[in-house]
mmCIF file with all atom_site columns, C-alpha atoms and ligand atoms in Angstrom:
data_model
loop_
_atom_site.group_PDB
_atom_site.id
_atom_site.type_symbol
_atom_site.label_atom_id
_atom_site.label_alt_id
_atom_site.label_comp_id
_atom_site.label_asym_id
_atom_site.label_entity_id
_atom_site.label_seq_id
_atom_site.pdbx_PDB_ins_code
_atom_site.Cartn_x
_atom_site.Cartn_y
_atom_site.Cartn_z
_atom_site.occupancy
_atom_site.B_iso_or_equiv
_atom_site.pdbx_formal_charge
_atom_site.auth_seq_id
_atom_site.auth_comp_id
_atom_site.auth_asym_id
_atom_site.auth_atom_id
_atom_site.pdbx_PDB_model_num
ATOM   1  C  CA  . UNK A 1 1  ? -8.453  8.785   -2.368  1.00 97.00 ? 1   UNK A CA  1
ATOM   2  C  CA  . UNK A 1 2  ? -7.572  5.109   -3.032  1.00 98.00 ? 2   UNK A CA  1
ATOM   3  C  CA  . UNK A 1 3  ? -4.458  3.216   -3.186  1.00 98.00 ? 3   UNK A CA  1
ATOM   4  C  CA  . UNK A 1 4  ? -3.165  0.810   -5.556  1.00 97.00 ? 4   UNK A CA  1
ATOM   5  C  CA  . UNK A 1 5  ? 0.177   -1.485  -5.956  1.00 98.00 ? 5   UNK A CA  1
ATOM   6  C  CA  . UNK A 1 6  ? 1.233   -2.645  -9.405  1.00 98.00 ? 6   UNK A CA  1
ATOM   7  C  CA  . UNK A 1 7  ? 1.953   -6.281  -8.412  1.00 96.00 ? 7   UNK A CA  1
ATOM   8  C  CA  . UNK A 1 8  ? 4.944   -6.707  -11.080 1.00 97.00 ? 8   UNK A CA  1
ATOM   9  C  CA  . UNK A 1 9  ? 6.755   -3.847  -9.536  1.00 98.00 ? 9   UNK A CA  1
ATOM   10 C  CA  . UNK A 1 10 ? 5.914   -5.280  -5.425  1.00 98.00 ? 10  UNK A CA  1
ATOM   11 C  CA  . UNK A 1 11 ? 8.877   -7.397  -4.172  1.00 97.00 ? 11  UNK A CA  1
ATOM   12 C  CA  . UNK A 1 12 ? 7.144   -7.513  -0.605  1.00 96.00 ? 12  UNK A CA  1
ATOM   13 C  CA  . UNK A 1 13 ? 9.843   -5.625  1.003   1.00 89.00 ? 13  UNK A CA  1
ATOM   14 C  CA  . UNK A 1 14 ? 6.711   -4.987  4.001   1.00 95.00 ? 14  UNK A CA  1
ATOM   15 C  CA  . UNK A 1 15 ? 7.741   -0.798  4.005   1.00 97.00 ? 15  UNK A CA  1
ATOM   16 C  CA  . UNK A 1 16 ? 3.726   -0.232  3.535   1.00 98.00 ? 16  UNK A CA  1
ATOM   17 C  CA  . UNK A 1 17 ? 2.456   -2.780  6.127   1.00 98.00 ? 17  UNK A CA  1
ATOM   18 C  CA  . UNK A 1 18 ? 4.723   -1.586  8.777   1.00 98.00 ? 18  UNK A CA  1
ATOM   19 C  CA  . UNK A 1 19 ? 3.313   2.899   7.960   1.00 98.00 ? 19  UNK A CA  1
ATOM   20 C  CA  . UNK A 1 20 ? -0.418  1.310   7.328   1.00 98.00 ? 20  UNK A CA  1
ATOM   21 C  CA  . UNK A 1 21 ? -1.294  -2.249  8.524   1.00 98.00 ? 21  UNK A CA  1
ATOM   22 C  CA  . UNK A 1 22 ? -5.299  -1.443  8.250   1.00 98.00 ? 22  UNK A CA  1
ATOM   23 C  CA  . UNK A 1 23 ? -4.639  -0.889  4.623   1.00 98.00 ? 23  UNK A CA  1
ATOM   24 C  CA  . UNK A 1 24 ? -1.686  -2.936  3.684   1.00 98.00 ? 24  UNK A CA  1
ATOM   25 C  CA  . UNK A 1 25 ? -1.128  -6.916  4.088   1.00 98.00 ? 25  UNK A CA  1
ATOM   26 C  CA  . UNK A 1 26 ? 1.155   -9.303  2.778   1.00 98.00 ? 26  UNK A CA  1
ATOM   27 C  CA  . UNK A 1 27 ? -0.674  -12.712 2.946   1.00 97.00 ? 27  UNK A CA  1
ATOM   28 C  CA  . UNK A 1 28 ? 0.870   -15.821 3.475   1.00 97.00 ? 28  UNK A CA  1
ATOM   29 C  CA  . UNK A 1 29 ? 1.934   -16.804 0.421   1.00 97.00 ? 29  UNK A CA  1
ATOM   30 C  CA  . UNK A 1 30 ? 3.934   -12.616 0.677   1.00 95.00 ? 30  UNK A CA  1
ATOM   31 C  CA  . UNK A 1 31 ? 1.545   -11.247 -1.359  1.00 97.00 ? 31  UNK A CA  1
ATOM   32 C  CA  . UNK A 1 32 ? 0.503   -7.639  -0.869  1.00 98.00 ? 32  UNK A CA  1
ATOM   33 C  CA  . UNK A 1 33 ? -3.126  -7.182  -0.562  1.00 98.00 ? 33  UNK A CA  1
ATOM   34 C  CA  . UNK A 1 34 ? -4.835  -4.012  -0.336  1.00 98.00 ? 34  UNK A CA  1
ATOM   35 C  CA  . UNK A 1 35 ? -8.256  -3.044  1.333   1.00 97.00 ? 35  UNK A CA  1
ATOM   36 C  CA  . UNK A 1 36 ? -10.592 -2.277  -1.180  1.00 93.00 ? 36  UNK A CA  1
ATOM   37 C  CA  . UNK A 1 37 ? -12.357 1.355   -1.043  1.00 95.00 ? 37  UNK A CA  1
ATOM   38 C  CA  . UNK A 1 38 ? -11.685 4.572   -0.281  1.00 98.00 ? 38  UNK A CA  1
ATOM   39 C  CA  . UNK A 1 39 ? -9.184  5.428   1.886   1.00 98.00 ? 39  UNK A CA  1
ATOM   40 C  CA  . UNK A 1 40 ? -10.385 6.816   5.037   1.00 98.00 ? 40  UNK A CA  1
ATOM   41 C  CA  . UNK A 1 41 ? -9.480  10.931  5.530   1.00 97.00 ? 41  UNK A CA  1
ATOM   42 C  CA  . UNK A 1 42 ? -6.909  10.253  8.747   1.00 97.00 ? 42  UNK A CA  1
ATOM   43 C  CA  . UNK A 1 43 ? -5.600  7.848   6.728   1.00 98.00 ? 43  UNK A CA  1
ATOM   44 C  CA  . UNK A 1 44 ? -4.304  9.507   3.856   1.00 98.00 ? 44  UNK A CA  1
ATOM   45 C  CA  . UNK A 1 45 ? -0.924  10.742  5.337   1.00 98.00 ? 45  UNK A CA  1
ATOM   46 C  CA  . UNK A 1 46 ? 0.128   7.659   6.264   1.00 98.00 ? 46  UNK A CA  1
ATOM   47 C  CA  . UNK A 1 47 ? -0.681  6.486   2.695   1.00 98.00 ? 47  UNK A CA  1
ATOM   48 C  CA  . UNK A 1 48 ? 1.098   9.621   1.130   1.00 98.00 ? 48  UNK A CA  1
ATOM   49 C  CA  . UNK A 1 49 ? 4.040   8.280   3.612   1.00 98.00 ? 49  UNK A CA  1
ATOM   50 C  CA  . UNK A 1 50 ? 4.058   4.283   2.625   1.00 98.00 ? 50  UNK A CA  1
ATOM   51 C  CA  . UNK A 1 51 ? 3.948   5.143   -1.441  1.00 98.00 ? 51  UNK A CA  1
ATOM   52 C  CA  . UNK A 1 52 ? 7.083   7.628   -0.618  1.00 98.00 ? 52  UNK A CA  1
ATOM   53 C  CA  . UNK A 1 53 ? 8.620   4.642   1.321   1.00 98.00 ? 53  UNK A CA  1
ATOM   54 C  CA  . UNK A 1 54 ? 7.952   2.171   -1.044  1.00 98.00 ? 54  UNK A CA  1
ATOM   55 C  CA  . UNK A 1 55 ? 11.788  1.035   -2.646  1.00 97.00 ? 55  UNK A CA  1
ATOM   56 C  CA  . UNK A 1 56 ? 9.924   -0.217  -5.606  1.00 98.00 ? 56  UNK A CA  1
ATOM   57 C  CA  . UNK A 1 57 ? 7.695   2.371   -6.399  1.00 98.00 ? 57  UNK A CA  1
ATOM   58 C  CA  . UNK A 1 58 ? 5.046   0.112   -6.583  1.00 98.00 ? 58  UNK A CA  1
ATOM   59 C  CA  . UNK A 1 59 ? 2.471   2.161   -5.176  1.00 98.00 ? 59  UNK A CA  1
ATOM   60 C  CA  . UNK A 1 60 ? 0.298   4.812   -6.641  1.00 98.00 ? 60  UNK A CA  1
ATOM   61 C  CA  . UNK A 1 61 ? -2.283  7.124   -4.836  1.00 97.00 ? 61  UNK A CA  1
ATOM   62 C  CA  . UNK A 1 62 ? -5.413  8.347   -7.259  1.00 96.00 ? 62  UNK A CA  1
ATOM   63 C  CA  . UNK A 1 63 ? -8.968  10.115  -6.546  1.00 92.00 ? 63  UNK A CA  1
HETATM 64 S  S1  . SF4 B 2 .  ? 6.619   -1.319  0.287   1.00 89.82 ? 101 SF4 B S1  1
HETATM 65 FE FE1 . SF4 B 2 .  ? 6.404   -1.580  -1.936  1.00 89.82 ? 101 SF4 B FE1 1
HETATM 66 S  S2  . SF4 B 2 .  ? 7.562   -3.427  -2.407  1.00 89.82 ? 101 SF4 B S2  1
HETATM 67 FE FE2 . SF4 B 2 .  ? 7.157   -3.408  -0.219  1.00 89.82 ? 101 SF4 B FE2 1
HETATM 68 S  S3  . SF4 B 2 .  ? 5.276   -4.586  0.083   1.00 89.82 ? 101 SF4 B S3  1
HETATM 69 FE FE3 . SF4 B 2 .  ? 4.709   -2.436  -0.080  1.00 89.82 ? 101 SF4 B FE3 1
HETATM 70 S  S4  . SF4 B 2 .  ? 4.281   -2.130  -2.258  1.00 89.82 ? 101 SF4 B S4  1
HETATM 71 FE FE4 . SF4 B 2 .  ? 5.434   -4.027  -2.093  1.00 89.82 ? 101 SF4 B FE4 1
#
């Protein structure tokens, strides 16, 4: 499972960083950066729960 943000929709609201900061990372300029790879298997819930938090719905979860 990976993760994915569509940077038009991200208005660094921070939801995602604050349910998964080992994925999730808004650099300094309050860009969102992802971790590239596979997501690892414990970390999939909290994944499920950051894309569900997201206000923007700028995350999207694929295989
Ligand atoms: S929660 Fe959504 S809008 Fe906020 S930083 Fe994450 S992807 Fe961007």
């Amino acid at each position: 499972m990976k993760v994915a943000v569509d940077p038009a929709l991200c208005e660094a609201h921070g939801e995602c960083v604050s349910i998964l900061p080992a994925v999730f990372d808004l650099d300094d300029d309050e860009v969102l950066q992802i971790r590239e790879g596979e997501l690892a298997d414990d970390e999939v819930a909290a994944a499920e729960r950051a894309v569900a938090a997201c206000p923007m719905g700028a995350l999207r979860l694929s295989r």
